[in-house]
Amino acid sequence: MRSLIKYIVIVFLILLVISGFTALVRSPFSQDKNEVSLTTLVNQINQEGVKEIIVRGEKLEITLSDDKKELSKKEPGSSISETLFNLGVDKGKLNLVNLDIKNESGLAFYLVNLLPVILPFLLVVFLFWFMFRQAQRGAVSAMTFGKTKARLAGGESNGKKKLTFKDVAGLTEAKEEITEVVEFLRDPKRFQKLGARIPRGVLLVGSPGTGKTLLAKAVANEANVPFYFVSGSEFVEMFVGVGANRVRDTFEVAKKTSPSIIFIDEIDAVGRHRGAGLGGGHDEREQTLNQILVEMDGFDTNDAVIVVAATNRPDILDPALLRPGRFDRRIILDEPSMKDREAILRIHASDKPLAKNTNLKLVAERTPGFSGADLANLLNEAAILAVRKNQKEISQENLLQSIEKVMLGPERRSHVFTKKEKEIAAYHEAGHALIAASLPHTDPVHKVSIVSRGRAGGYTLKLPLEDKHLRSRSEFESELAVLLGGFTAEKLIFNELTTGASNDLKVASELARKMVTQYGMSDKLGPITFGEKEELVFLGKELGTEKNYSNEIAYQIDGEVKNFISKALKKAREVLTKKMAVLEKIAKELIAKETLEQKEFYALVR
């Protein structure tokens, strides 16, 4: 519609220019002339006041004796002499006038006489052409609507470095598993000699940021076979059947260039469990999933096409998609270990100027639970911070500050405490830190601050010395005491409670309830789990917990949760009461400096 309006405006402007040009051609000097009647012209001739008359069609251009110019018109189809004689002009006087008859120029003739006939015809032809062109474009769009959206991955693009397995740090087991698939494509006879069959599907499972797509990019460059990549959401459209057609077309394109790999990112967009109840039924998505199932392992299956898919929600995928013969391999991508984190940091720091005293191992130690994407973001934030300070290199301080920024958010220096609030915050954080330093089974304190970051008014940074995969009851009990340290310090020092401990209480309550209902750490209730999680696939998240126990057990659970909290509160009170002088020393130092690093803090404690 916009194109049609644009073309109409252009045609209108052309007509406007042509009409102005035509008028100019017809009367190139008529802007400053007076138009007179033929009777007046006859009187002027009889009075010998006319020097020259130029005839252009029906128009008369008159030059008077005093060189003034005038215009007039004669009757169409009659000569100028006949017209003037009929009006009583004196023949002798007329002979004194210079009569000059001129024909219109060729361009003016065509513009004046032929354009009014040709232009409407051209306009109709243009409208028909435009409508046919739009219809043809719509037909082409309709024909390509069901075509595949998969793109063929190339090597280096836009000057970017070609990504290989060497550029993917960590993920040792994952790379070994997927390397076998790549080697199978390179040399299938080596495996077929022993009767081995190539896996038809490889499912990459991991938390967001663990490197699923990054690993797929490396496979695209390592395999030396055509690699097609597409997102799961690109199969789903509002029209039923389009997704299934796109799946068919994707596999047809891949089969033509086999052996090849198809990478489907976020496959849970189309691979969700079918018939999941309310909101789970979706004809288009289910037909798309059915077509994927058939293409991967149906009557007409091509072993030379491998499907690699990535998801962070394997629990919601349809069982038919996960069975052997479709996704034969499920590769788990965990968060990187300390050694892997250091290797990832070195890869991302390769194109960044680091100061000589930077210690990436220390950064790796302070980032447990960070994914590869988090570490890349950490180095990027450090580089931005260095630029902001007009530094030529990224320092260790920049790296450590960026850790806190990624974990908690940016510093909010503008969030100013009043004198009383600053004192409360100092004792609150001092309570957390002192209990963490005093109890066994707790992580070392790396930093204590009352400078606001993100939504936190202050924070105590505790980080483990090594990666942990299992947590004991003793660790949880000490953690509960640390969480309640700020609450206890406020009550002991000010004999008053504030809202500052609300998040601590929430985390402590959730941890204590998990100890009872999920981890079986209650002596009274024993090694039993309580409550079944209810999950609706179409929501993609936990909706609630089904109560699979009696009211009596519920009462006992609440009692055990309260018991864990009470014990932790008692332990926190004992520690702070015993070390009140140290608590006050830490709080006063925080009020003065606002931030205490690890060495400064432990110097006060010892």
Coordinates of C-alpha atoms in Angstrom, one line a residue:
M1 CA 0.0 0.0 0.0
R2 CA 2.8 2.4 0.9
S3 CA 4.5 1.6 -2.5
L4 CA 1.3 2.4 -4.4
I5 CA 0.9 5.7 -2.6
K6 CA 4.6 6.5 -3.3
Y7 CA 4.1 5.8 -7.0
I8 CA 0.9 7.8 -7.3
V9 CA 2.7 10.8 -5.7
I10 CA 5.5 10.5 -8.2
V11 CA 3.1 10.4 -11.1
F12 CA 1.2 13.4 -9.8
L13 CA 4.5 15.4 -9.5
I14 CA 5.4 14.4 -13.1
L15 CA 2.0 15.6 -14.3
L16 CA 2.4 18.9 -12.4
V17 CA 5.8 19.5 -14.0
I18 CA 4.6 18.6 -17.5
S19 CA 1.5 20.9 -17.2
G20 CA 3.7 23.8 -16.0
F21 CA 6.2 23.1 -18.9
T22 CA 3.3 23.0 -21.4
A23 CA 2.0 26.3 -20.2
L24 CA 5.4 27.8 -20.5
V25 CA 5.9 26.4 -24.0
R26 CA 2.5 27.7 -25.1
S27 CA 3.1 31.2 -23.8
P28 CA 6.7 31.8 -22.9
F29 CA 6.3 35.5 -22.3
S30 CA 2.7 35.8 -21.1
Q31 CA 3.4 36.4 -17.4
D32 CA 3.7 40.2 -17.7
K33 CA 1.2 40.9 -20.6
N34 CA -2.3 42.2 -20.5
E35 CA -5.0 40.3 -22.4
V36 CA -7.3 42.5 -24.5
S37 CA -10.4 41.8 -26.6
L38 CA -10.4 41.7 -30.4
T39 CA -12.6 44.8 -30.5
T40 CA -9.9 46.7 -28.6
L41 CA -7.3 45.3 -30.9
V42 CA -9.3 46.6 -34.0
N43 CA -9.5 50.1 -32.5
Q44 CA -5.8 50.1 -31.7
I45 CA -5.0 49.1 -35.4
N46 CA -7.3 51.7 -36.8
Q47 CA -5.5 54.3 -34.6
E48 CA -2.1 53.1 -35.9
G49 CA -1.2 52.0 -32.4
V50 CA -0.1 48.4 -33.3
K51 CA 3.4 47.6 -34.6
E52 CA 3.3 43.8 -34.8
I53 CA 1.0 40.8 -34.3
I54 CA 2.4 37.3 -34.0
V55 CA -0.1 34.5 -34.4
R56 CA 0.4 31.2 -32.5
G57 CA -2.6 29.1 -33.2
E58 CA -5.5 31.0 -31.6
K59 CA -3.3 33.2 -29.5
L60 CA -2.3 36.6 -30.7
E61 CA 0.9 38.3 -29.3
I62 CA 0.6 42.0 -29.9
T63 CA 3.4 44.6 -29.8
L64 CA 2.2 48.2 -29.6
S65 CA 3.8 51.2 -31.1
D66 CA 5.3 52.1 -27.7
D67 CA 6.7 48.5 -27.5
K68 CA 4.2 47.4 -24.9
K69 CA 3.1 43.8 -25.1
E70 CA -0.5 42.5 -25.1
L71 CA -2.3 39.2 -25.7
S72 CA -5.6 38.4 -27.4
K73 CA -7.4 35.4 -28.9
K74 CA -9.0 34.9 -32.3
E75 CA -11.8 32.6 -33.3
P76 CA -10.7 29.0 -33.8
G77 CA -10.8 27.8 -37.4
S78 CA -10.6 31.3 -39.0
S79 CA -7.7 33.4 -40.2
I80 CA -6.6 36.5 -38.4
S81 CA -7.4 38.7 -41.4
E82 CA -10.9 37.4 -41.7
T83 CA -11.6 37.9 -38.1
L84 CA -10.3 41.5 -38.1
F85 CA -12.2 42.4 -41.3
N86 CA -15.4 41.0 -39.7
L87 CA -14.9 43.4 -36.8
G88 CA -14.4 46.4 -39.1
V89 CA -10.6 46.9 -39.3
D90 CA -9.3 49.4 -41.8
K91 CA -7.5 47.5 -44.5
G92 CA -5.0 50.2 -45.1
K93 CA -4.2 50.5 -41.4
L94 CA -3.9 46.7 -41.2
N95 CA -1.3 46.7 -44.0
L96 CA 0.9 48.9 -41.7
V97 CA 0.9 46.1 -39.1
N98 CA 3.6 43.4 -39.4
L99 CA 1.6 40.1 -39.3
D100 CA 3.7 37.0 -38.5
I101 CA 2.2 33.6 -38.3
K102 CA 4.2 31.0 -36.4
N103 CA 3.5 27.3 -35.8
E104 CA 4.0 25.6 -32.4
S105 CA 7.4 23.8 -31.9
G106 CA 7.5 20.0 -32.2
L107 CA 7.9 19.4 -28.5
A108 CA 5.0 21.8 -27.6
F109 CA 2.8 20.2 -30.3
Y110 CA 3.3 16.8 -28.8
L111 CA 2.9 17.9 -25.3
V112 CA -0.2 19.9 -26.0
N113 CA -2.0 17.6 -28.4
L114 CA -0.8 14.1 -27.7
L115 CA -0.1 14.1 -24.0
P116 CA -3.7 14.4 -22.8
V117 CA -4.5 11.2 -24.9
I118 CA -1.4 9.1 -24.1
L119 CA -1.0 10.0 -20.4
P120 CA -4.3 8.3 -19.1
F121 CA -3.4 5.2 -21.1
L122 CA 0.1 5.1 -19.6
L123 CA -1.4 5.6 -16.1
V124 CA -3.7 2.6 -16.6
V125 CA -0.8 0.5 -17.9
F126 CA 1.3 1.5 -14.9
L127 CA -1.5 0.5 -12.4
F128 CA -2.0 -2.9 -14.1
W129 CA 1.8 -3.5 -14.0
F130 CA 2.0 -2.5 -10.3
M131 CA -0.9 -4.8 -9.3
F132 CA 0.6 -7.7 -11.3
R133 CA 4.0 -7.1 -9.7
Q134 CA 2.5 -7.1 -6.2
A135 CA 0.5 -10.3 -6.9
Q136 CA 3.6 -12.0 -8.3
R137 CA 5.6 -11.0 -5.2
G138 CA 2.8 -12.3 -2.9
A139 CA 2.8 -15.6 -4.9
V140 CA 6.5 -15.9 -4.5
S141 CA 6.2 -15.2 -0.7
A142 CA 3.5 -17.8 -0.4
M143 CA 5.6 -20.4 -2.3
T144 CA 8.7 -19.7 0.0
F145 CA 6.7 -19.4 3.2
G146 CA 7.2 -23.1 4.0
K147 CA 10.9 -23.2 3.0
T148 CA 13.6 -23.9 5.5
K149 CA 15.1 -21.1 7.6
A150 CA 18.3 -23.0 8.2
R151 CA 21.5 -21.2 7.2
L152 CA 24.7 -22.8 6.1
A153 CA 27.6 -22.0 8.5
G154 CA 30.8 -20.8 6.9
G155 CA 34.3 -20.5 8.1
E156 CA 35.6 -17.0 8.8
S157 CA 32.9 -14.3 8.4
N158 CA 33.2 -10.6 8.7
G159 CA 36.9 -10.9 9.6
K160 CA 36.1 -13.0 12.7
K161 CA 38.5 -15.8 13.8
K162 CA 37.5 -19.3 12.9
L163 CA 36.4 -21.1 16.1
T164 CA 37.7 -24.6 16.8
F165 CA 37.8 -27.0 19.7
K166 CA 41.0 -25.3 20.9
D167 CA 39.0 -22.1 21.5
V168 CA 36.6 -23.9 23.8
A169 CA 38.2 -24.3 27.2
G170 CA 37.0 -27.0 29.6
L171 CA 34.1 -29.3 28.5
T172 CA 36.7 -32.1 28.1
E173 CA 34.2 -35.0 28.2
A174 CA 31.7 -33.1 26.0
K175 CA 34.3 -32.4 23.4
E176 CA 35.4 -36.1 23.4
E177 CA 31.8 -37.3 22.8
I178 CA 31.1 -34.9 20.0
T179 CA 34.6 -35.4 18.5
E180 CA 33.6 -39.0 17.8
V181 CA 30.6 -37.8 15.8
V182 CA 32.9 -35.5 13.8
E183 CA 35.4 -38.3 13.2
F184 CA 32.6 -40.6 12.1
L185 CA 31.6 -38.1 9.4
R186 CA 35.2 -37.7 8.3
D187 CA 36.0 -41.4 8.1
P188 CA 32.8 -43.6 8.4
K189 CA 34.5 -46.8 7.1
R190 CA 36.7 -46.9 10.2
F191 CA 33.7 -47.3 12.4
Q192 CA 31.6 -49.4 10.0
K193 CA 34.2 -52.1 10.0
L194 CA 33.2 -53.0 13.5
G195 CA 29.5 -52.6 12.8
A196 CA 29.2 -49.2 14.5
R197 CA 26.3 -47.0 13.5
I198 CA 26.6 -43.3 13.5
P199 CA 24.5 -41.5 16.2
R200 CA 21.5 -39.9 14.6
G201 CA 21.2 -37.2 17.2
V202 CA 23.3 -35.5 19.8
L203 CA 21.6 -33.5 22.5
L204 CA 23.6 -30.8 24.3
V205 CA 22.2 -30.2 27.8
G206 CA 23.4 -27.5 30.1
S207 CA 22.5 -24.4 32.1
P208 CA 22.4 -21.1 30.2
G209 CA 25.9 -19.8 29.4
T210 CA 27.7 -23.1 29.7
G211 CA 28.8 -23.1 26.0
K212 CA 26.2 -25.2 24.1
T213 CA 26.1 -22.9 21.1
L214 CA 29.8 -22.2 21.3
L215 CA 30.5 -26.0 21.1
A216 CA 28.2 -26.2 18.1
K217 CA 30.1 -23.4 16.4
A218 CA 33.4 -25.3 16.9
V219 CA 31.8 -28.5 15.5
A220 CA 30.7 -26.5 12.4
N221 CA 34.4 -25.6 11.7
E222 CA 35.9 -28.9 12.8
A223 CA 33.6 -31.3 10.9
N224 CA 34.6 -30.2 7.3
V225 CA 31.0 -31.1 6.2
P226 CA 28.0 -28.8 5.6
F227 CA 26.7 -27.5 8.9
Y228 CA 23.1 -26.0 8.9
F229 CA 21.9 -24.1 11.9
V230 CA 18.4 -23.1 12.8
S231 CA 16.5 -22.0 15.9
G232 CA 13.6 -24.2 17.2
S233 CA 11.4 -21.1 17.2
E234 CA 11.9 -20.6 13.5
F235 CA 9.8 -23.8 12.8
V236 CA 6.7 -22.6 14.6
E237 CA 4.3 -20.3 12.8
M238 CA 0.7 -19.3 13.3
F239 CA -0.4 -21.4 10.3
V240 CA -0.7 -25.1 10.9
G241 CA 1.6 -27.2 8.7
V242 CA 4.2 -24.6 8.0
G243 CA 6.6 -25.8 10.7
A244 CA 6.3 -29.4 9.4
N245 CA 7.0 -28.3 5.9
R246 CA 10.1 -26.3 7.0
V247 CA 11.4 -29.4 8.8
R248 CA 11.0 -31.5 5.7
D249 CA 12.7 -28.9 3.6
T250 CA 15.6 -28.5 6.1
F251 CA 16.3 -32.3 6.0
E252 CA 15.9 -32.4 2.2
V253 CA 18.5 -29.6 1.8
A254 CA 20.8 -31.4 4.3
K255 CA 20.4 -34.8 2.5
K256 CA 21.4 -33.2 -0.8
T257 CA 24.8 -32.2 0.7
S258 CA 25.2 -35.3 2.9
P259 CA 27.1 -36.1 5.0
S260 CA 26.0 -33.0 6.9
I261 CA 25.0 -31.7 10.3
I262 CA 21.8 -29.9 11.3
F263 CA 22.0 -27.8 14.5
I264 CA 18.7 -26.9 16.2
D265 CA 19.2 -24.4 19.0
E266 CA 16.6 -24.2 21.8
I267 CA 14.9 -27.4 20.6
D268 CA 12.4 -27.2 23.5
A269 CA 10.5 -24.6 21.5
V270 CA 9.1 -27.4 19.4
G271 CA 10.1 -30.5 21.3
R272 CA 7.9 -30.1 24.4
H273 CA 6.0 -33.0 25.8
R274 CA 2.8 -33.7 23.7
G275 CA -0.6 -33.9 25.4
A276 CA 0.6 -32.2 28.6
G277 CA -2.9 -30.9 29.5
L278 CA -3.9 -27.3 29.8
G279 CA -2.0 -25.2 27.3
G280 CA 0.1 -28.2 26.3
G281 CA -1.9 -28.9 23.1
H282 CA -0.7 -26.9 20.1
D283 CA -1.4 -28.3 16.7
E284 CA 1.3 -26.5 14.8
R285 CA 4.0 -27.3 17.4
E286 CA 2.9 -31.0 17.7
Q287 CA 2.9 -31.4 13.9
T288 CA 6.4 -29.9 13.7
L289 CA 7.6 -32.3 16.4
N290 CA 6.0 -35.2 14.7
Q291 CA 7.8 -34.3 11.5
I292 CA 11.2 -34.1 13.3
L293 CA 10.6 -37.5 14.8
V294 CA 9.8 -39.0 11.4
E295 CA 12.8 -37.4 9.7
M296 CA 15.2 -38.5 12.5
D297 CA 14.0 -42.2 12.6
G298 CA 11.2 -43.1 10.3
F299 CA 10.8 -45.3 7.3
D300 CA 13.0 -43.2 5.1
T301 CA 15.9 -42.3 7.3
N302 CA 19.3 -41.0 6.0
D303 CA 22.2 -42.0 8.2
A304 CA 24.4 -39.3 6.7
V305 CA 22.5 -36.5 8.4
I306 CA 23.2 -35.9 12.1
V307 CA 21.1 -33.6 14.2
V308 CA 22.8 -31.7 17.0
A309 CA 20.4 -29.9 19.4
A310 CA 20.8 -27.7 22.4
T311 CA 18.5 -27.1 25.4
N312 CA 18.6 -26.1 29.0
R313 CA 15.2 -27.9 29.8
P314 CA 15.6 -31.6 28.9
D315 CA 12.9 -32.4 31.5
I316 CA 10.1 -31.0 29.3
L317 CA 11.2 -32.7 26.1
D318 CA 8.9 -35.4 24.6
P319 CA 10.0 -39.0 25.5
A320 CA 9.8 -40.0 21.8
L321 CA 12.5 -37.4 21.0
L322 CA 14.9 -38.7 23.6
R323 CA 14.7 -42.4 22.8
P324 CA 17.6 -44.3 21.2
G325 CA 17.5 -44.0 17.4
R326 CA 16.7 -40.3 17.6
F327 CA 18.9 -38.5 20.2
D328 CA 21.3 -41.3 20.9
R329 CA 23.7 -39.2 22.9
R330 CA 22.9 -36.8 25.7
I331 CA 26.0 -34.6 26.5
I332 CA 25.9 -32.8 29.8
L333 CA 27.7 -29.4 30.0
D334 CA 28.4 -28.5 33.6
E335 CA 29.6 -25.3 35.1
P336 CA 33.3 -25.1 34.7
S337 CA 35.7 -26.2 37.5
M338 CA 38.3 -23.9 38.9
K339 CA 40.9 -25.1 36.4
D340 CA 38.5 -24.8 33.5
R341 CA 37.5 -21.3 34.7
E342 CA 41.2 -20.2 34.6
A343 CA 41.5 -21.6 31.0
I344 CA 38.3 -19.8 29.9
L345 CA 39.6 -16.6 31.4
R346 CA 42.9 -16.9 29.5
I347 CA 41.0 -17.5 26.2
H348 CA 38.8 -14.4 26.6
A349 CA 41.8 -12.4 27.8
S350 CA 43.9 -13.2 24.8
D351 CA 42.8 -10.1 22.9
K352 CA 42.9 -7.8 26.0
P353 CA 46.0 -6.0 27.4
L354 CA 46.4 -7.3 31.0
A355 CA 48.8 -5.8 33.5
K356 CA 51.8 -7.9 34.5
N357 CA 50.6 -8.4 38.0
T358 CA 47.2 -9.8 37.1
N359 CA 46.5 -13.3 38.5
L360 CA 43.8 -15.1 36.6
K361 CA 44.0 -18.0 39.0
L362 CA 42.9 -15.8 41.8
V363 CA 40.0 -14.6 39.7
A364 CA 39.1 -18.2 39.0
E365 CA 39.1 -19.0 42.7
R366 CA 36.7 -16.1 43.4
T367 CA 34.2 -17.2 40.7
P368 CA 32.7 -20.5 41.7
G369 CA 29.4 -21.3 39.9
F370 CA 30.3 -18.8 37.1
S371 CA 29.5 -20.1 33.6
G372 CA 31.6 -19.4 30.5
A373 CA 29.3 -16.6 29.5
D374 CA 29.6 -15.1 33.0
L375 CA 33.4 -15.2 32.8
A376 CA 33.4 -13.6 29.3
N377 CA 31.1 -10.8 30.7
L378 CA 33.5 -10.4 33.7
L379 CA 36.5 -9.7 31.5
N380 CA 34.4 -7.3 29.3
E381 CA 33.2 -5.4 32.4
A382 CA 36.9 -5.2 33.6
A383 CA 37.9 -3.8 30.2
I384 CA 35.1 -1.2 30.3
L385 CA 36.1 -0.2 33.9
A386 CA 39.7 0.2 32.8
V387 CA 38.6 2.5 29.9
R388 CA 36.5 4.5 32.2
K389 CA 39.5 5.2 34.4
N390 CA 41.7 6.0 31.4
Q391 CA 44.0 3.1 32.0
K392 CA 46.1 1.5 29.2
E393 CA 45.9 -2.0 30.8
I394 CA 43.4 -4.0 32.7
S395 CA 44.6 -4.3 36.3
Q396 CA 43.9 -7.0 39.0
E397 CA 41.7 -4.5 40.8
N398 CA 39.5 -4.1 37.7
L399 CA 39.0 -7.8 37.5
L400 CA 38.1 -8.2 41.2
Q401 CA 35.7 -5.3 41.0
S402 CA 34.0 -6.8 37.9
I403 CA 33.4 -10.0 39.8
E404 CA 31.3 -8.1 42.3
K405 CA 29.6 -6.2 39.6
V406 CA 28.6 -9.4 37.8
M407 CA 27.5 -11.1 41.0
L408 CA 25.6 -8.2 42.7
G409 CA 25.3 -5.4 40.2
P410 CA 27.0 -2.0 39.9
E411 CA 27.9 0.1 42.9
R412 CA 25.3 2.6 43.9
R413 CA 27.3 5.4 45.5
S414 CA 24.4 7.7 45.1
H415 CA 22.4 5.5 47.5
V416 CA 23.5 7.4 50.6
F417 CA 22.7 6.1 54.1
T418 CA 21.9 8.4 57.0
K419 CA 24.3 8.3 59.9
K420 CA 22.0 5.9 61.9
E421 CA 21.4 3.7 58.8
K422 CA 25.1 3.5 58.1
E423 CA 25.8 2.4 61.7
I424 CA 23.0 -0.3 61.5
A425 CA 24.3 -1.6 58.1
A426 CA 27.9 -1.7 59.5
Y427 CA 26.9 -3.8 62.5
H428 CA 24.7 -6.0 60.3
E429 CA 27.5 -6.9 57.9
A430 CA 30.0 -7.2 60.7
G431 CA 27.7 -9.8 62.3
H432 CA 27.6 -11.9 59.1
A433 CA 31.3 -11.7 58.6
L434 CA 32.3 -12.4 62.2
I435 CA 30.2 -15.5 62.5
A436 CA 31.5 -16.7 59.1
A437 CA 35.1 -16.3 60.4
S438 CA 34.3 -17.9 63.8
L439 CA 32.4 -21.1 62.9
P440 CA 33.8 -24.2 61.2
H441 CA 32.4 -25.5 57.9
T442 CA 32.1 -22.0 56.5
D443 CA 33.7 -20.4 53.4
P444 CA 36.4 -17.7 53.9
V445 CA 35.4 -14.1 53.9
H446 CA 36.9 -12.2 51.0
K447 CA 35.3 -8.8 51.4
V448 CA 32.9 -6.9 53.6
S449 CA 31.2 -3.7 52.4
I450 CA 28.4 -1.4 53.3
V451 CA 28.4 0.2 49.8
S452 CA 25.1 -0.6 48.0
R453 CA 25.4 -2.9 45.0
G454 CA 22.3 -3.8 43.0
R455 CA 19.4 -4.3 45.4
A456 CA 21.7 -5.1 48.4
G457 CA 22.4 -2.3 50.9
G458 CA 25.6 -4.0 51.9
Y459 CA 27.2 -7.4 51.4
T460 CA 29.6 -10.0 52.9
L461 CA 31.5 -11.8 50.1
K462 CA 32.2 -15.4 51.1
L463 CA 33.8 -17.8 48.5
P464 CA 34.9 -21.4 48.8
L465 CA 38.6 -22.3 48.3
E466 CA 37.6 -25.2 46.0
D467 CA 34.7 -26.4 43.9
K468 CA 32.0 -28.3 46.0
H469 CA 29.5 -30.7 44.6
L470 CA 28.2 -32.0 48.0
R471 CA 27.1 -30.1 51.1
S472 CA 26.9 -31.6 54.6
R473 CA 24.4 -30.9 57.4
S474 CA 27.2 -29.2 59.4
E475 CA 27.8 -26.8 56.5
F476 CA 24.1 -26.0 56.3
E477 CA 23.8 -25.4 60.0
S478 CA 26.8 -23.0 60.0
E479 CA 25.3 -21.3 56.9
L480 CA 22.1 -20.7 58.8
A481 CA 24.0 -19.1 61.7
V482 CA 25.8 -16.8 59.2
L483 CA 22.6 -15.8 57.5
L484 CA 21.1 -14.9 60.9
G485 CA 24.2 -13.0 62.0
G486 CA 23.1 -9.7 60.8
F487 CA 19.6 -10.1 62.4
T488 CA 21.3 -11.1 65.7
A489 CA 23.8 -8.2 65.6
E490 CA 21.1 -5.6 65.1
K491 CA 19.1 -7.0 68.0
L492 CA 22.1 -7.2 70.4
I493 CA 23.4 -3.7 69.6
F494 CA 20.3 -1.7 69.0
N495 CA 17.7 -3.8 70.8
E496 CA 15.6 -3.2 67.7
L497 CA 14.9 -4.9 64.4
T498 CA 14.8 -3.4 60.9
T499 CA 13.8 -4.5 57.4
G500 CA 17.5 -5.0 56.4
A501 CA 17.4 -8.6 57.4
S502 CA 14.3 -9.6 55.4
N503 CA 16.2 -11.3 52.6
D504 CA 18.5 -13.1 55.0
L505 CA 15.4 -14.5 56.8
K506 CA 13.8 -15.6 53.6
V507 CA 16.9 -17.5 52.4
A508 CA 17.4 -19.0 55.9
S509 CA 13.8 -20.2 56.0
E510 CA 14.0 -21.7 52.5
L511 CA 17.3 -23.5 53.4
A512 CA 15.9 -24.9 56.7
R513 CA 12.8 -26.2 54.9
K514 CA 14.8 -27.9 52.2
M515 CA 16.9 -29.5 54.9
V516 CA 13.8 -31.1 56.3
T517 CA 11.7 -31.8 53.2
Q518 CA 14.3 -32.5 50.5
Y519 CA 17.6 -33.5 52.1
G520 CA 16.3 -35.7 54.9
M521 CA 18.4 -34.0 57.6
S522 CA 15.8 -34.0 60.3
D523 CA 16.5 -36.4 63.2
K524 CA 12.8 -36.5 64.1
L525 CA 11.3 -37.1 60.6
G526 CA 14.2 -39.1 59.2
P527 CA 15.4 -39.7 55.7
I528 CA 12.1 -39.0 53.9
T529 CA 11.3 -36.3 51.3
F530 CA 8.0 -34.5 51.5
G531 CA 6.0 -32.8 48.7
E532 CA 6.0 -33.5 45.0
K533 CA 6.8 -30.7 42.5
E534 CA 4.0 -29.9 40.1
E535 CA 5.2 -28.7 36.8
L536 CA 3.1 -27.6 33.8
V537 CA 5.1 -27.9 30.6
F538 CA 3.5 -25.0 28.8
L539 CA 4.6 -22.6 31.6
G540 CA 8.1 -24.1 31.7
K541 CA 8.5 -23.6 35.4
E542 CA 7.5 -25.0 38.7
L543 CA 3.9 -24.1 39.5
G544 CA 3.6 -25.5 43.0
T545 CA 4.2 -28.4 45.3
E546 CA 1.7 -31.1 45.8
K547 CA 1.1 -32.0 49.4
N548 CA 1.6 -35.8 49.8
Y549 CA 1.6 -35.9 53.6
S550 CA -0.9 -35.4 56.4
N551 CA -1.6 -32.4 58.5
E552 CA 0.2 -34.0 61.4
I553 CA 3.4 -34.4 59.3
A554 CA 3.0 -30.8 58.1
Y555 CA 2.9 -29.6 61.8
Q556 CA 6.1 -31.7 62.5
I557 CA 7.8 -30.2 59.4
D558 CA 7.1 -26.7 60.6
G559 CA 8.4 -27.6 64.0
E560 CA 11.7 -29.0 62.6
V561 CA 12.2 -25.9 60.4
K562 CA 11.7 -23.7 63.5
N563 CA 14.1 -26.0 65.4
F564 CA 16.9 -25.5 62.8
I565 CA 16.3 -21.7 62.8
S566 CA 16.3 -21.6 66.6
K567 CA 19.6 -23.5 66.9
A568 CA 21.2 -21.3 64.3
L569 CA 20.0 -18.2 66.1
K570 CA 21.3 -19.4 69.4
K571 CA 24.7 -20.2 67.9
A572 CA 24.9 -16.7 66.3
R573 CA 24.0 -15.1 69.6
E574 CA 26.6 -17.1 71.5
V575 CA 29.4 -16.1 69.0
L576 CA 28.5 -12.4 68.9
T577 CA 28.1 -12.1 72.7
K578 CA 31.5 -13.8 73.2
K579 CA 33.2 -11.6 70.6
M580 CA 31.4 -8.3 71.2
A581 CA 34.6 -6.3 71.2
V582 CA 35.7 -7.7 67.9
L583 CA 32.2 -7.0 66.4
E584 CA 32.4 -3.3 67.5
K585 CA 35.9 -3.0 66.1
I586 CA 34.8 -4.4 62.7
A587 CA 31.7 -2.2 62.6
K588 CA 33.7 1.0 63.4
E589 CA 36.2 0.2 60.7
L590 CA 33.4 -0.3 58.2
I591 CA 31.8 3.0 59.2
A592 CA 35.2 4.7 58.6
K593 CA 36.3 2.9 55.4
E594 CA 33.0 1.4 54.1
T595 CA 34.9 -1.6 52.6
L596 CA 37.2 -4.1 54.2
E597 CA 39.3 -6.5 52.1
Q598 CA 40.2 -10.0 53.2
K599 CA 43.5 -9.1 54.8
E600 CA 42.1 -6.1 56.6
F601 CA 39.2 -8.1 57.9
Y602 CA 41.2 -11.0 59.3
A603 CA 43.7 -8.7 60.8
L604 CA 40.8 -7.3 63.0
V605 CA 39.5 -10.7 63.8
R606 CA 42.8 -12.2 64.8

